[in-house]
Amino acid sequence: MDAKAKESVFRQIDLLKDDLLNLVIETVKIRSINPTYTGVSYEEELGGETRVNEYVKPVMEKIGLTTDLFEQEKGRANLVGTLKGSGGGKSLIFNGHVDVVPPGPDDQWTVAGPWSGEIVGDRIYGRGSCDMKGGNAAAIMALRAIREAGITLKGDVTIESVVGEEMMNTEAGTGAVIDRGYKADAAVVVEPSGPPYRLGIIPASPGVFYMVCTIRGKAVHASMRDELVRAGGGGAAIGVSSIDKAMIIYEGLRQLEEQWGQTKSHPMFTRPGHFTLHPGVVTGGPNGAFVISEESTLHYAIWHSPYDTPEQVKKEVEDQIARFAATDPWLRENPPTVQWPLWWPPYDVDPESPLCRTLASCVEETLGEPAKFYGFAAVDDAAFLNRAGIPAVSIGPGSLTVAHAPNEHVEIRELLDCARIYALTMLEWCGF
């Protein structure tokens, strides 16, 4: 890295500290709950994402970016800002989402309010401060620092401020931006990349399925349960508890999860046990405790290794369900049905790839220690960028231990360090 350029850009980032913090604060104050989030009113929350991007648009334009504010889904505007290079360099995208999850009860926010953007100590508090308006602001201010240092990049830099990530509305957000023609030689997703380390580099994430398994029973008055569970009773001729049968399938999937813990691995994940089958919701029939339940559903989040194909995961799960259903006379005749309403694909970028090595050198230049690579615990839009042929990894300020939680916050020192890393990455990757 050119020492003079680094010193100049770092000096500008220090001078821009107040502007960086203000951009985080003001965007956190804008309520931008994903309108498709479970349990919220679409009509009431629609427009918050757009308001964030309308606020950010003149900030980008002041730096000299050409902006594109557009809607793929009505009322949900993405913002793309592009700074054209002088030519001869590689292009780079910084991608971040502006939608957030609901804050939960206000009384659980014991440090500062969810829409306050308040600075308490060395942190900015509020929903979205960590996930991920802080990262968005750091990318914008990194590019501004380069401009104000008087440096002209050779390659293009594009900053994407997108909607919909929290509910995989990629067709409205990142996917729509890709379809609109925004491509580059590489991309950085500014997702909070802790834990286990601050500002680690994420070259891989699991895939995740949402799976629903429906188990049928046979309704009868709840007083007849003894006929179903006691020796000598009428059994299935009287009724069948779908909840009892669902527990057979639950146990089968629990055993499969245990097998995965011993057999599924990936070098970017510290232990094989990260890949799990999480039973998030178990529902019985609609008639309460006084009717033997005639239908139950098991709702699962299935986190799988990047090495596994979606077809392979589905087959393993469905085979296990069929195997355990075959142990029960009722389920043999009335097999469960399985639906797969959602799949978020994994990604897996070689840590020795040019993008990863560039980021690693910039992290080391900034933090004074070797960069740390590890697999992302969750999922993000880097998956869709990679599937579009744009090598993409994630690194950003904040930690998943506070994202989506009461008292969500981002540390000010991480915002500044991250802006430095992003700026060096622009210099190294794009050239100047």
Coordinates of C-alpha atoms in Angstrom, one line a residue:
M1 CA 0.0 0.0 0.0
D2 CA 1.2 3.5 -0.9
A3 CA 2.1 5.0 2.5
K4 CA 1.3 8.6 1.5
A5 CA -2.1 7.6 0.1
K6 CA -3.0 5.6 3.2
E7 CA -2.0 8.4 5.5
S8 CA -4.0 10.9 3.5
V9 CA -7.1 8.8 3.4
F10 CA -6.9 7.9 7.1
R11 CA -6.6 11.6 8.0
Q12 CA -9.7 12.3 6.0
I13 CA -11.7 9.6 7.7
D14 CA -10.7 11.1 11.1
L15 CA -11.9 14.5 9.8
L16 CA -15.2 12.9 8.6
K17 CA -15.9 11.1 11.9
D18 CA -18.8 13.4 12.9
D19 CA -20.3 13.1 9.4
L20 CA -20.0 9.3 9.6
L21 CA -21.7 9.1 13.0
N22 CA -24.4 11.5 11.9
L23 CA -25.2 9.4 8.8
V24 CA -25.6 6.3 11.0
I25 CA -27.7 8.3 13.6
E26 CA -30.1 9.9 11.1
T27 CA -30.7 6.7 9.1
V28 CA -31.3 4.7 12.3
K29 CA -34.0 7.3 13.2
I30 CA -35.9 6.4 10.1
R31 CA -38.2 3.5 10.8
S32 CA -37.5 1.0 8.0
I33 CA -39.0 -2.3 9.1
N34 CA -39.2 -4.8 6.3
P35 CA -43.0 -4.7 5.4
T36 CA -43.1 -8.4 4.6
Y37 CA -41.7 -9.4 8.1
T38 CA -43.9 -11.9 9.9
G39 CA -46.5 -10.2 12.1
V40 CA -46.2 -6.7 10.8
S41 CA -48.7 -4.6 8.8
Y42 CA -47.4 -4.4 5.2
E43 CA -49.4 -1.2 4.6
E44 CA -48.1 0.5 7.8
E45 CA -44.4 -0.3 7.3
L46 CA -44.3 0.2 3.5
G47 CA -42.2 3.2 2.6
G48 CA -39.6 3.2 5.4
E49 CA -36.9 1.6 3.2
T50 CA -37.5 4.3 0.6
R51 CA -37.3 7.1 3.1
V52 CA -33.8 5.9 4.2
N53 CA -32.6 5.8 0.6
E54 CA -34.2 9.2 -0.1
Y55 CA -32.1 10.6 2.8
V56 CA -28.9 8.9 1.6
K57 CA -29.3 9.9 -2.1
P58 CA -28.1 13.6 -1.7
V59 CA -25.3 12.3 0.6
M60 CA -24.0 10.2 -2.3
E61 CA -24.5 12.9 -4.8
K62 CA -22.5 15.4 -2.7
I63 CA -19.5 13.0 -3.1
G64 CA -20.0 13.0 -6.8
L65 CA -21.7 9.7 -7.3
T66 CA -24.3 9.2 -10.0
T67 CA -27.4 7.9 -8.3
D68 CA -30.2 5.6 -9.4
L69 CA -33.3 5.5 -7.1
F70 CA -35.7 2.9 -8.4
E71 CA -38.5 0.6 -7.4
Q72 CA -38.9 -3.0 -8.4
E73 CA -41.7 -3.4 -5.9
K74 CA -43.9 -0.4 -5.5
G75 CA -43.1 1.6 -2.4
R76 CA -39.7 0.0 -1.9
A77 CA -36.9 2.0 -3.6
N78 CA -33.4 0.8 -3.9
L79 CA -30.5 3.3 -4.2
V80 CA -27.4 2.7 -6.3
G81 CA -24.6 5.2 -6.4
T82 CA -21.7 4.9 -8.9
L83 CA -18.4 6.7 -9.1
K84 CA -16.8 6.1 -12.4
G85 CA -13.1 5.5 -12.4
S86 CA -10.5 7.0 -14.8
G87 CA -10.1 3.6 -16.5
G88 CA -7.8 0.6 -16.4
G89 CA -8.8 -0.6 -12.9
K90 CA -11.0 -3.3 -11.5
S91 CA -14.5 -2.4 -10.4
L92 CA -15.9 -3.0 -6.9
I93 CA -19.4 -3.1 -5.4
F94 CA -20.3 -2.3 -1.7
N95 CA -23.7 -3.8 -0.9
G96 CA -25.8 -3.2 2.2
H97 CA -29.5 -3.4 3.1
V98 CA -31.6 -0.7 4.7
D99 CA -34.6 -2.8 5.9
V100 CA -34.6 -3.9 9.6
V101 CA -36.5 -6.3 11.8
P102 CA -39.1 -5.1 14.3
P103 CA -37.6 -3.8 17.5
G104 CA -39.8 -5.7 19.9
P105 CA -41.2 -4.2 23.1
D106 CA -39.9 -0.7 23.9
D107 CA -39.4 -1.6 27.5
Q108 CA -36.7 -4.1 26.6
W109 CA -34.6 -1.2 25.2
T110 CA -33.1 -0.3 28.5
V111 CA -30.1 1.8 27.2
A112 CA -31.7 3.9 24.4
G113 CA -34.8 3.8 22.3
P114 CA -35.0 1.6 19.1
W115 CA -35.3 4.7 16.8
S116 CA -33.2 7.0 18.8
G117 CA -29.8 6.7 17.2
E118 CA -28.5 7.8 20.5
I119 CA -24.8 7.8 21.4
V120 CA -24.2 6.2 24.8
G121 CA -20.5 5.9 25.7
D122 CA -18.7 4.6 22.7
R123 CA -21.7 3.1 20.9
I124 CA -24.6 4.2 18.7
Y125 CA -27.8 2.5 19.7
G126 CA -31.0 1.7 17.7
R127 CA -32.5 -0.8 15.4
G128 CA -30.4 -1.2 12.3
S129 CA -27.3 0.5 13.8
C130 CA -25.5 -2.8 13.6
D131 CA -27.5 -4.6 11.0
M132 CA -26.6 -2.8 8.9
K133 CA -26.9 1.0 8.5
G134 CA -23.5 1.3 10.2
G135 CA -21.8 -0.6 7.4
N136 CA -23.6 1.3 4.7
A137 CA -22.4 4.6 6.2
A138 CA -18.9 3.4 6.5
A139 CA -18.7 2.5 2.8
I140 CA -20.1 5.9 1.8
M141 CA -17.7 7.8 4.0
A142 CA -14.7 5.7 2.9
L143 CA -15.4 6.8 -0.7
R144 CA -15.8 10.4 0.4
A145 CA -12.5 10.2 2.2
I146 CA -10.8 9.1 -1.0
R147 CA -12.4 11.9 -3.0
E148 CA -11.5 14.6 -0.4
A149 CA -7.9 13.3 -0.3
G150 CA -7.7 14.2 -3.9
I151 CA -7.3 10.6 -5.1
T152 CA -8.8 9.4 -8.4
L153 CA -9.6 5.7 -8.6
K154 CA -9.0 3.8 -11.9
G155 CA -11.8 1.4 -11.4
D156 CA -15.5 2.1 -10.8
V157 CA -17.0 1.9 -7.3
T158 CA -20.7 1.2 -6.8
I159 CA -22.5 1.5 -3.5
E160 CA -25.8 -0.4 -3.3
S161 CA -28.3 0.5 -0.6
V162 CA -31.0 -2.2 -1.0
V163 CA -34.4 -3.3 0.4
G164 CA -35.7 -6.6 1.5
E165 CA -32.7 -8.6 2.7
E166 CA -34.2 -9.5 6.1
M167 CA -37.0 -11.6 4.4
M168 CA -35.0 -12.7 1.4
N169 CA -37.0 -10.3 -0.9
T170 CA -34.1 -10.4 -3.3
E171 CA -36.4 -10.0 -6.2
A172 CA -37.1 -6.5 -4.8
G173 CA -33.6 -5.7 -3.6
T174 CA -30.2 -7.1 -4.5
G175 CA -31.6 -9.4 -7.2
A176 CA -33.4 -6.4 -8.7
V177 CA -30.2 -4.4 -8.7
I178 CA -28.3 -7.2 -10.4
D179 CA -31.1 -7.5 -13.0
R180 CA -30.9 -3.8 -13.6
G181 CA -27.4 -4.4 -14.9
Y182 CA -25.1 -3.5 -12.0
K183 CA -22.2 -5.8 -12.1
A184 CA -18.5 -5.5 -11.0
D185 CA -15.3 -7.6 -10.8
A186 CA -16.0 -8.2 -7.0
A187 CA -18.3 -7.1 -4.2
V188 CA -18.1 -6.5 -0.5
V189 CA -21.3 -7.0 1.6
V190 CA -21.1 -4.7 4.6
E191 CA -23.0 -7.1 6.9
P192 CA -21.8 -7.1 10.6
S193 CA -19.2 -9.9 10.6
G194 CA -18.7 -10.6 14.3
P195 CA -18.6 -12.9 16.2
P196 CA -16.1 -14.5 17.0
Y197 CA -13.9 -11.7 15.9
R198 CA -14.4 -8.0 15.2
L199 CA -14.1 -7.1 11.5
G200 CA -13.4 -10.6 10.3
I201 CA -13.7 -11.6 6.7
I202 CA -16.5 -13.9 5.7
P203 CA -15.8 -15.9 2.6
A204 CA -18.6 -18.5 3.2
S205 CA -22.0 -18.9 4.6
P206 CA -24.4 -21.9 5.1
G207 CA -27.5 -22.4 3.0
V208 CA -30.8 -22.3 4.8
F209 CA -34.1 -24.0 3.9
Y210 CA -37.5 -23.2 5.4
M211 CA -39.2 -26.5 5.6
V212 CA -42.8 -27.3 6.6
C213 CA -43.9 -30.9 7.4
T214 CA -47.6 -31.6 7.8
I215 CA -48.9 -34.6 9.7
R216 CA -52.5 -35.7 9.6
G217 CA -54.4 -37.2 12.5
K218 CA -58.1 -38.1 13.1
A219 CA -60.2 -35.7 15.3
V220 CA -62.3 -37.0 18.2
H221 CA -63.3 -35.6 21.6
A222 CA -60.3 -35.2 23.9
S223 CA -62.0 -37.4 26.5
M224 CA -61.3 -40.4 24.2
R225 CA -57.5 -40.1 24.5
D226 CA -57.4 -43.2 26.7
E227 CA -58.8 -45.1 23.7
L228 CA -55.7 -44.0 21.7
V229 CA -52.9 -44.5 24.2
R230 CA -54.0 -47.4 26.5
A231 CA -53.6 -51.1 25.7
G232 CA -56.9 -52.5 24.6
G233 CA -58.3 -49.2 23.4
G234 CA -59.9 -48.6 20.0
G235 CA -56.8 -46.9 18.7
A236 CA -56.9 -45.4 15.2
A237 CA -60.5 -46.6 14.8
I238 CA -61.5 -44.0 17.3
G239 CA -59.0 -41.2 16.7
V240 CA -55.3 -40.3 16.1
S241 CA -53.4 -37.4 17.7
S242 CA -51.5 -35.7 15.0
I243 CA -49.3 -34.1 17.7
D244 CA -48.2 -37.6 18.9
K245 CA -47.4 -38.6 15.4
A246 CA -45.5 -35.3 14.8
M247 CA -43.3 -36.2 17.7
I248 CA -42.2 -39.3 15.8
I249 CA -41.1 -37.1 12.9
Y250 CA -39.5 -34.6 15.3
E251 CA -37.4 -37.3 16.9
G252 CA -36.3 -38.5 13.4
L253 CA -35.2 -35.0 12.5
R254 CA -33.5 -34.6 15.8
Q255 CA -31.5 -37.7 15.2
L256 CA -30.6 -36.5 11.7
E257 CA -29.4 -33.2 13.2
E258 CA -27.1 -35.3 15.5
Q259 CA -25.7 -37.2 12.5
W260 CA -25.0 -33.9 10.8
G261 CA -23.1 -32.7 13.8
Q262 CA -20.7 -35.6 13.4
T263 CA -20.5 -35.7 9.6
K264 CA -21.0 -32.2 8.1
S265 CA -18.0 -30.0 8.1
H266 CA -16.4 -27.0 6.2
P267 CA -13.0 -25.4 6.8
M268 CA -14.5 -22.0 7.4
F269 CA -16.6 -23.2 10.3
T270 CA -15.0 -23.9 13.6
R271 CA -16.8 -27.1 14.2
P272 CA -19.1 -29.3 12.2
G273 CA -22.0 -28.8 14.6
H274 CA -23.0 -25.4 13.0
F275 CA -25.2 -27.2 10.4
T276 CA -28.5 -27.9 12.2
L277 CA -32.2 -28.6 11.8
H278 CA -34.0 -26.0 14.0
P279 CA -37.6 -26.7 14.9
G280 CA -38.9 -23.1 15.1
V281 CA -42.6 -23.7 15.3
V282 CA -44.7 -26.7 16.1
T283 CA -48.5 -26.3 15.7
G284 CA -51.4 -28.5 16.4
G285 CA -55.0 -28.4 15.3
P286 CA -57.1 -25.2 15.5
N287 CA -59.6 -26.5 18.1
G288 CA -57.5 -26.4 21.3
A289 CA -57.1 -29.0 24.0
F290 CA -60.6 -30.5 23.9
V291 CA -60.3 -32.0 20.5
I292 CA -57.7 -34.6 19.5
S293 CA -55.6 -32.7 16.9
E294 CA -56.3 -33.8 13.3
E295 CA -53.4 -31.9 11.8
S296 CA -50.0 -30.7 13.0
T297 CA -47.1 -28.9 11.3
L298 CA -43.4 -28.8 12.0
H299 CA -41.7 -25.7 10.8
Y300 CA -37.9 -25.9 10.4
A301 CA -35.0 -23.7 9.6
I302 CA -32.4 -26.1 8.1
W303 CA -28.9 -24.8 8.0
H304 CA -26.7 -26.8 5.6
S305 CA -23.1 -26.9 4.6
P306 CA -22.0 -25.0 1.5
Y307 CA -20.7 -28.3 0.2
D308 CA -24.3 -29.7 0.0
T309 CA -26.6 -29.2 -2.9
P310 CA -30.2 -28.2 -2.3
E311 CA -31.3 -31.5 -3.9
Q312 CA -29.1 -33.4 -1.5
V313 CA -30.4 -31.7 1.5
K314 CA -34.0 -32.2 0.5
K315 CA -33.4 -35.9 -0.1
E316 CA -31.7 -36.4 3.2
V317 CA -34.5 -34.8 5.1
E318 CA -37.3 -36.4 3.2
D319 CA -35.7 -39.8 3.4
Q320 CA -35.4 -39.5 7.2
I321 CA -39.0 -38.4 7.5
A322 CA -40.1 -41.4 5.4
R323 CA -37.8 -43.7 7.4
F324 CA -39.4 -42.7 10.7
A325 CA -43.0 -42.6 9.3
A326 CA -42.5 -46.2 8.2
T327 CA -42.1 -47.2 11.9
D328 CA -45.7 -46.2 12.7
P329 CA -48.8 -48.0 11.3
W330 CA -50.8 -44.8 11.0
L331 CA -48.0 -42.8 9.3
R332 CA -47.3 -45.6 6.9
E333 CA -50.8 -45.3 5.6
N334 CA -51.0 -41.5 6.0
P335 CA -47.5 -40.3 5.2
P336 CA -46.5 -36.7 6.2
T337 CA -46.3 -34.1 3.4
V338 CA -43.2 -31.8 3.1
Q339 CA -43.1 -28.3 1.6
W340 CA -40.0 -26.2 0.9
P341 CA -41.2 -22.6 0.6
L342 CA -37.8 -20.9 0.8
W343 CA -34.1 -21.6 0.1
W344 CA -31.4 -19.1 0.8
P345 CA -28.3 -20.4 -1.1
P346 CA -24.9 -20.6 0.5
Y347 CA -21.7 -19.1 -0.9
D348 CA -18.2 -20.3 -0.7
V349 CA -15.3 -18.1 -1.9
D350 CA -11.7 -19.3 -1.8
P351 CA -9.8 -17.4 1.0
E352 CA -6.8 -17.3 -1.4
S353 CA -8.9 -15.5 -4.1
P354 CA -7.7 -12.0 -5.2
L355 CA -10.6 -10.3 -3.4
C356 CA -9.9 -12.1 -0.1
R357 CA -6.2 -11.5 -0.2
T358 CA -6.8 -7.8 -1.0
L359 CA -9.2 -7.5 2.0
A360 CA -6.8 -9.4 4.2
S361 CA -3.9 -7.0 3.5
C362 CA -6.2 -4.0 4.1
V363 CA -7.4 -5.4 7.4
E364 CA -3.9 -6.0 8.5
E365 CA -2.8 -2.5 7.5
T366 CA -5.7 -1.0 9.5
L367 CA -5.8 -3.2 12.6
G368 CA -2.1 -4.1 12.8
E369 CA -2.9 -7.8 13.1
P370 CA -3.5 -10.7 10.6
A371 CA -7.0 -10.9 9.1
K372 CA -9.2 -13.6 10.4
F373 CA -11.4 -15.7 8.0
Y374 CA -14.4 -17.7 9.2
G375 CA -17.8 -18.8 8.0
F376 CA -20.8 -16.6 8.6
A377 CA -23.2 -18.0 11.2
A378 CA -26.2 -16.6 9.2
V379 CA -26.9 -15.7 5.6
D380 CA -26.8 -12.5 3.6
D381 CA -27.0 -11.0 0.1
A382 CA -23.4 -12.1 -0.8
A383 CA -25.1 -15.4 -1.8
F384 CA -27.0 -13.7 -4.6
L385 CA -24.1 -11.7 -5.8
N386 CA -22.0 -14.8 -6.1
R387 CA -24.7 -16.6 -7.9
A388 CA -24.7 -13.7 -10.4
G389 CA -21.0 -14.4 -11.1
I390 CA -19.7 -11.5 -8.9
P391 CA -17.2 -12.8 -6.3
A392 CA -18.5 -11.5 -3.0
V393 CA -17.5 -11.7 0.6
S394 CA -18.8 -10.0 3.8
I395 CA -17.1 -7.8 6.3
G396 CA -18.7 -5.1 8.4
P397 CA -18.9 -3.4 11.8
G398 CA -21.0 -5.0 14.5
S399 CA -21.9 -8.4 15.9
L400 CA -24.7 -10.8 15.4
T401 CA -24.9 -11.1 19.2
V402 CA -26.6 -7.8 19.3
A403 CA -28.3 -7.7 15.8
H404 CA -32.1 -8.3 16.0
A405 CA -31.9 -7.9 19.8
P406 CA -33.0 -5.2 22.2
N407 CA -30.3 -2.5 22.7
E408 CA -28.8 -3.2 19.3
H409 CA -25.7 -1.0 18.8
V410 CA -22.5 -0.5 16.9
E411 CA -19.2 0.6 18.3
I412 CA -17.9 3.9 17.1
R413 CA -14.3 2.6 16.8
E414 CA -15.5 -0.3 14.6
L415 CA -17.3 2.2 12.3
L416 CA -14.0 4.1 11.9
D417 CA -11.9 1.1 11.5
C418 CA -14.3 -0.4 8.9
A419 CA -14.3 2.9 6.9
R420 CA -10.5 2.7 6.8
I421 CA -10.6 -1.0 5.7
Y422 CA -13.1 -0.1 3.0
A423 CA -11.1 2.9 1.8
L424 CA -7.9 0.9 1.5
T425 CA -9.8 -1.9 -0.3
M426 CA -11.0 0.6 -2.9
L427 CA -7.5 1.9 -3.4
E428 CA -5.9 -1.6 -3.6
W429 CA -8.6 -3.2 -5.8
C430 CA -9.5 -0.4 -8.1
G431 CA -6.1 1.2 -8.4
F432 CA -5.3 4.9 -8.5

